[in-house]
XYZ file of C-alpha atoms in Angstrom:
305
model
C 84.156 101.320 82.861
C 85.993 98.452 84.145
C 86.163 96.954 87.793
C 84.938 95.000 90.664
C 82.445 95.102 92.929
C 82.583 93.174 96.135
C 78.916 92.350 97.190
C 77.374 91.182 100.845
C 74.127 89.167 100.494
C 71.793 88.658 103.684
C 69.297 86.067 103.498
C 66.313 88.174 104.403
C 63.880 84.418 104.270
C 65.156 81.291 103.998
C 66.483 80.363 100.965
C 67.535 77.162 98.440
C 69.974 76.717 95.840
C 69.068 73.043 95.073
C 71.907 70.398 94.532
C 69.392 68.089 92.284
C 70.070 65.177 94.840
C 67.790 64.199 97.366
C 69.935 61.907 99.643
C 68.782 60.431 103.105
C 69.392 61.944 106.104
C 71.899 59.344 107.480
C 74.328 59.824 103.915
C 74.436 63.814 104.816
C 74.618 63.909 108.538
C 71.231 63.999 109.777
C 70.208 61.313 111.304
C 66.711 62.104 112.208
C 65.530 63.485 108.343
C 64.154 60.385 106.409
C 64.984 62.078 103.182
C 66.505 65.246 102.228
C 66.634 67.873 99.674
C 70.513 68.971 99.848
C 71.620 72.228 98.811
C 74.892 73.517 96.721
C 77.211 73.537 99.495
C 81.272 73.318 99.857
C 83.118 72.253 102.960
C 79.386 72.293 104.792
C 79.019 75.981 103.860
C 76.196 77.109 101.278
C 76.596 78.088 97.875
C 74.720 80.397 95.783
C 76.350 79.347 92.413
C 77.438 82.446 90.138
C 74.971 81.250 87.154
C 71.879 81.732 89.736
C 73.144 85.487 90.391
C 73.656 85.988 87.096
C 70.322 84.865 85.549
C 68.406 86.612 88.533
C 70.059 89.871 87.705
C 70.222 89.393 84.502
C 66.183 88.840 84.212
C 65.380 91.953 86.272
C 67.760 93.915 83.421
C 65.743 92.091 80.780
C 62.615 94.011 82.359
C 63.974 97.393 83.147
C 65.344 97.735 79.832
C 63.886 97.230 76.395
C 65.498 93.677 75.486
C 64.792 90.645 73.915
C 62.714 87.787 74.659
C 65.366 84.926 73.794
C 65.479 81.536 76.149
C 61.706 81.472 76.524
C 59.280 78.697 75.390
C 56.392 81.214 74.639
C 55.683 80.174 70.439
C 57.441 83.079 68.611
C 54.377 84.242 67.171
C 53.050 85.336 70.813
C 56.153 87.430 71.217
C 55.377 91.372 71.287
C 56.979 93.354 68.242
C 60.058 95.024 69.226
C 60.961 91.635 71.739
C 62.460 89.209 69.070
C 65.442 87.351 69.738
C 69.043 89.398 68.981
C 70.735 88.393 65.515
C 74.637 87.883 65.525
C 76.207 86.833 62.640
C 79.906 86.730 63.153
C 81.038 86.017 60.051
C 78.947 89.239 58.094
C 79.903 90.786 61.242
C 76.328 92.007 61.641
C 75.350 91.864 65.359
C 71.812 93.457 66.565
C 72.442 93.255 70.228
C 69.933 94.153 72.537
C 70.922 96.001 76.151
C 70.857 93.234 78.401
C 72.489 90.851 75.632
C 75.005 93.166 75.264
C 75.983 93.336 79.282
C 75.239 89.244 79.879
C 76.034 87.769 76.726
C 74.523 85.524 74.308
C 75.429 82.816 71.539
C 78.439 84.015 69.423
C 78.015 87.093 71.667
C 80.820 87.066 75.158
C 79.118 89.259 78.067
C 80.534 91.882 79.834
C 79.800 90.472 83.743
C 80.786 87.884 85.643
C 79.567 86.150 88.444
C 81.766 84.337 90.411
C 79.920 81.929 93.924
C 78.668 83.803 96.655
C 80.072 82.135 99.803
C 78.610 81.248 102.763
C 80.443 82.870 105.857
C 79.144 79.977 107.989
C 78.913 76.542 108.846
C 75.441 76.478 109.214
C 73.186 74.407 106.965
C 69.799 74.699 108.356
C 66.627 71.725 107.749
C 63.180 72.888 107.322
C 60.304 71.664 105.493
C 59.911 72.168 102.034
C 56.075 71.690 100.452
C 55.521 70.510 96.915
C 55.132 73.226 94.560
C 52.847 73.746 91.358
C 54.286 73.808 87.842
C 54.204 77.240 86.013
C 50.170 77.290 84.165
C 50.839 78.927 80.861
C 47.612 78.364 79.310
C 46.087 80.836 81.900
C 44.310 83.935 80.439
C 46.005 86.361 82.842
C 49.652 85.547 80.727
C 47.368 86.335 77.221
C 47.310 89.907 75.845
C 45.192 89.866 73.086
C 47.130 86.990 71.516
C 50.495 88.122 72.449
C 52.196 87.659 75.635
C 51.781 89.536 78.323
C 54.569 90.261 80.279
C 57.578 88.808 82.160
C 57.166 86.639 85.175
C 58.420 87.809 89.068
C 57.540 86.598 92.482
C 56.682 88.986 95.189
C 59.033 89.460 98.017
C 57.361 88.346 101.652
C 58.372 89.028 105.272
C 58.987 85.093 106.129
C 58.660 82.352 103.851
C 56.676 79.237 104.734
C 57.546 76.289 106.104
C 54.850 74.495 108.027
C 53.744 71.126 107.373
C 50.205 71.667 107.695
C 47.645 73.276 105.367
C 45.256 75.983 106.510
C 42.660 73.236 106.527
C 44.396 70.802 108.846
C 45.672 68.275 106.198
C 49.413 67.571 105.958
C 51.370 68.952 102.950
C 53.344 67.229 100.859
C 56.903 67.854 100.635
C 60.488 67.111 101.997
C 62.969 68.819 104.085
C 65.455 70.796 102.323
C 68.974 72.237 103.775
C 68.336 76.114 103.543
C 70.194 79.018 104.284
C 68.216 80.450 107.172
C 67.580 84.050 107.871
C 70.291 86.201 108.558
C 72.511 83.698 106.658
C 75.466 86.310 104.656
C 77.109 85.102 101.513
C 80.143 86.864 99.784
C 80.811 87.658 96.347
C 82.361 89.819 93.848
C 80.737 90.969 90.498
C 83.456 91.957 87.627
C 82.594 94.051 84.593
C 84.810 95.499 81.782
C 83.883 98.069 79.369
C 80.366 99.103 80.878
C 78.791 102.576 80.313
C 77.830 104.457 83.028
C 74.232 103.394 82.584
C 74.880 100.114 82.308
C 76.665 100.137 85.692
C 73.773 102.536 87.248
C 70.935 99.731 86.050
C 72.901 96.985 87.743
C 72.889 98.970 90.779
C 69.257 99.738 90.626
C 68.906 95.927 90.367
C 71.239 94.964 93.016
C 68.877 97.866 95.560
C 70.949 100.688 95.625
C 68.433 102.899 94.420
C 67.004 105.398 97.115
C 64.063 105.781 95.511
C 63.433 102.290 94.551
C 64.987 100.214 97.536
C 64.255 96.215 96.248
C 66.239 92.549 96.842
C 66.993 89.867 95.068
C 64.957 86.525 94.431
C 66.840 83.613 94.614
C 66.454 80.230 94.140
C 63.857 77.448 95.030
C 60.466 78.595 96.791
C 59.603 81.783 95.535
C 56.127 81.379 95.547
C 56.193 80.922 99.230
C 58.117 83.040 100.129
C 61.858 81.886 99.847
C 64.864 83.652 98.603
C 64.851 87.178 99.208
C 68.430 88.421 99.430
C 69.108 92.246 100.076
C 72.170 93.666 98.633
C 75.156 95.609 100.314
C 77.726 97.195 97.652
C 80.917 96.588 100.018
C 83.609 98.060 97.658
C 84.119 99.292 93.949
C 87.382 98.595 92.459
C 87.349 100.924 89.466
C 91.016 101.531 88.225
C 91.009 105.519 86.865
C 94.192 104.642 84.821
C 93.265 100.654 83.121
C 97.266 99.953 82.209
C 98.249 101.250 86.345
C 96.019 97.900 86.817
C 98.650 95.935 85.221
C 101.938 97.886 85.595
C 102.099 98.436 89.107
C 102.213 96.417 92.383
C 100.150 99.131 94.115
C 97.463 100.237 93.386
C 96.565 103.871 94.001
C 93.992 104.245 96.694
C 91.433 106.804 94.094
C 90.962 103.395 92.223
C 88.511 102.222 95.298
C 85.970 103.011 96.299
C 83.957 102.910 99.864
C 81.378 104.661 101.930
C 80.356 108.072 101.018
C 82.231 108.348 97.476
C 81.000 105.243 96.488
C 77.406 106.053 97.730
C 77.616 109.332 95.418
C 79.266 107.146 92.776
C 76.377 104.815 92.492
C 73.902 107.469 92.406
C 75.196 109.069 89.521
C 75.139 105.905 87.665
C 71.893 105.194 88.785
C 70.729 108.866 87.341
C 72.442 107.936 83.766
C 70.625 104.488 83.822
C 67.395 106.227 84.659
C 67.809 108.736 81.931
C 69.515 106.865 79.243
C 68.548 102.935 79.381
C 65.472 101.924 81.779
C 62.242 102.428 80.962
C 60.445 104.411 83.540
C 56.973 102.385 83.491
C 58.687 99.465 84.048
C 61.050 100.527 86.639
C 57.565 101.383 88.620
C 56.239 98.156 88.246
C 59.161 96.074 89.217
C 59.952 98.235 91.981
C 56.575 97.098 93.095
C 56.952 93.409 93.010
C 60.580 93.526 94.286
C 60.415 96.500 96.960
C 62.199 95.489 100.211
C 61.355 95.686 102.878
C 57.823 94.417 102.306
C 54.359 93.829 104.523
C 53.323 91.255 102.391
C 52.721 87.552 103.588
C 53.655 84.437 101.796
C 50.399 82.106 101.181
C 49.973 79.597 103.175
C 47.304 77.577 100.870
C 47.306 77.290 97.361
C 49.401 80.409 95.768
């Protein structure tokens, strides 16, 4: 299957795409800010860059499916058997892909997805506090499984993220503003894909919360541990041409080749019953439905996460 699919992302807590520049608040139009964190942003209206969709989506696919463990920095050794890194060798033409390799690519390996920028539909750039966060702790026992390890990484969804400047025990944080996309905040995008099985299609859409039996969001971006970046998913449109050469033959194209309301809905749940049966693996669909389920009771920490 080849197509399109036009996407609608709502901010659901505040979120961060950081720019990598922190600028003071004079050089971006806010006089009162000492110092800010700036976020992507084009003609003052935030940016979630494709390559941040792409790696969030693609790392949920990584865990619902059996694939490999390749841009990590976990010593090889400590990698599960059945995990190791994909070998393509062009030149024997001898290419052990795994599934999510296969869909988002890999070196001497072109994917089959692409993300373009999802667009803010406002001029809006909100400033909030940002606290320092703590590095990633690797050498804890919890990420050990008997010398192996254990698992992949995600951050729990929460129903606000934090952003106050004082600790639980009355001392100030440290931190800096940051421009965030506040709640409520909608970006625009549209995923392509070419040459995608059915249950390849129907895991995306599992990812992207389309699931009825496994509603979750997205986690994007800077702040997770506190609660930032949880973006819920609408699936506006599917452009899905039923004859590929009409695509580039005609002007017009018929109105069967798109897709909205209820024959999408039914569209996308008969993917997502191919994906279930063919390609994800059912214990871990349970336990990242878990971490990612929206909407969620749970409450960002406000002290040390």
């Amino acid at each position: 299957m080849s197509g399109k699919l036009h996407l609608t992302l709502t901010a659901q807590t505040a979120s961060f795409i950081a720019s990598g520049v922190i600028a003071m608040g004079r050089d971006v139009q806010l006089p009162r800010v000492d110092l800010v964190k700036t976020a992507v942003h084009q003609e003052n209206k935030l940016i979630i860059p494709g390559s941040s969709l792409k790696g969030v989506v693609r790392s949920a696919y990584e865990a619902l499916t059996c694939s490999c463990l390749c841009k990590t920095k976990v010593r090889r050794e400590k990698i599960p058997e059945g995990y190791s890194e994909c070998k393509i060798n062009a030149k024997q033409k001898k290419f052990d892909v795994c599934p999510a390799c296969r869909v988002f690519g890999a070196m001497g390996w072109q994917g089959l997805v692409s993300f373009p920028d999802a667009i803010g539909q406002s001029i809006d750039i909100h400033v909030e506090f940002m606290q320092s966060l703590y590095g990633p702790a690797p050498k804890n026992p919890m990420y050990d499984n008997n010398g192996k390890v254990s698992g992949r990484k995600f951050y729990y969804h929460a129903t606000q993220s934090v952003s106050s400047k004082k600790a639980p025990d009355g001392k100030d944080k440290k931190g800096l503003d940051a421009q965030k996309a506040k709640q409520g905040c909608i970006f625009k995008t549209a995923l392509q894909f070419k040459n995608l099985t059915e249950a390849e299609l129907g895991t995306i859409f599992v990812i992207l919360g389309q699931d009825e039996n496994h509603p979750m969001a997205l986690k994007v971006g800077g702040g997770k541990p506190i609660g930032m970046g949880s973006l819920s998913v609408k699936v506006e449109l599917l452009e899905k041409p039923a004859i590929p050469k009409n695509r580039y033959t005609r002007y017009i194209l018929p109105e069967s080749d798109f897709l909205v309301g209820a024959p999408l809905q039914a569209f996308m749940q008969t993917a997502i019953a191919q994906a279930q049966t063919n390609l994800i693996e059912p214990q871990q669909m349970q336990e990242l439905a878990k971490i990612l389920a929206w909407p969620t009771q749970n409450a960002a920490p406000e002290g040390m996460y």
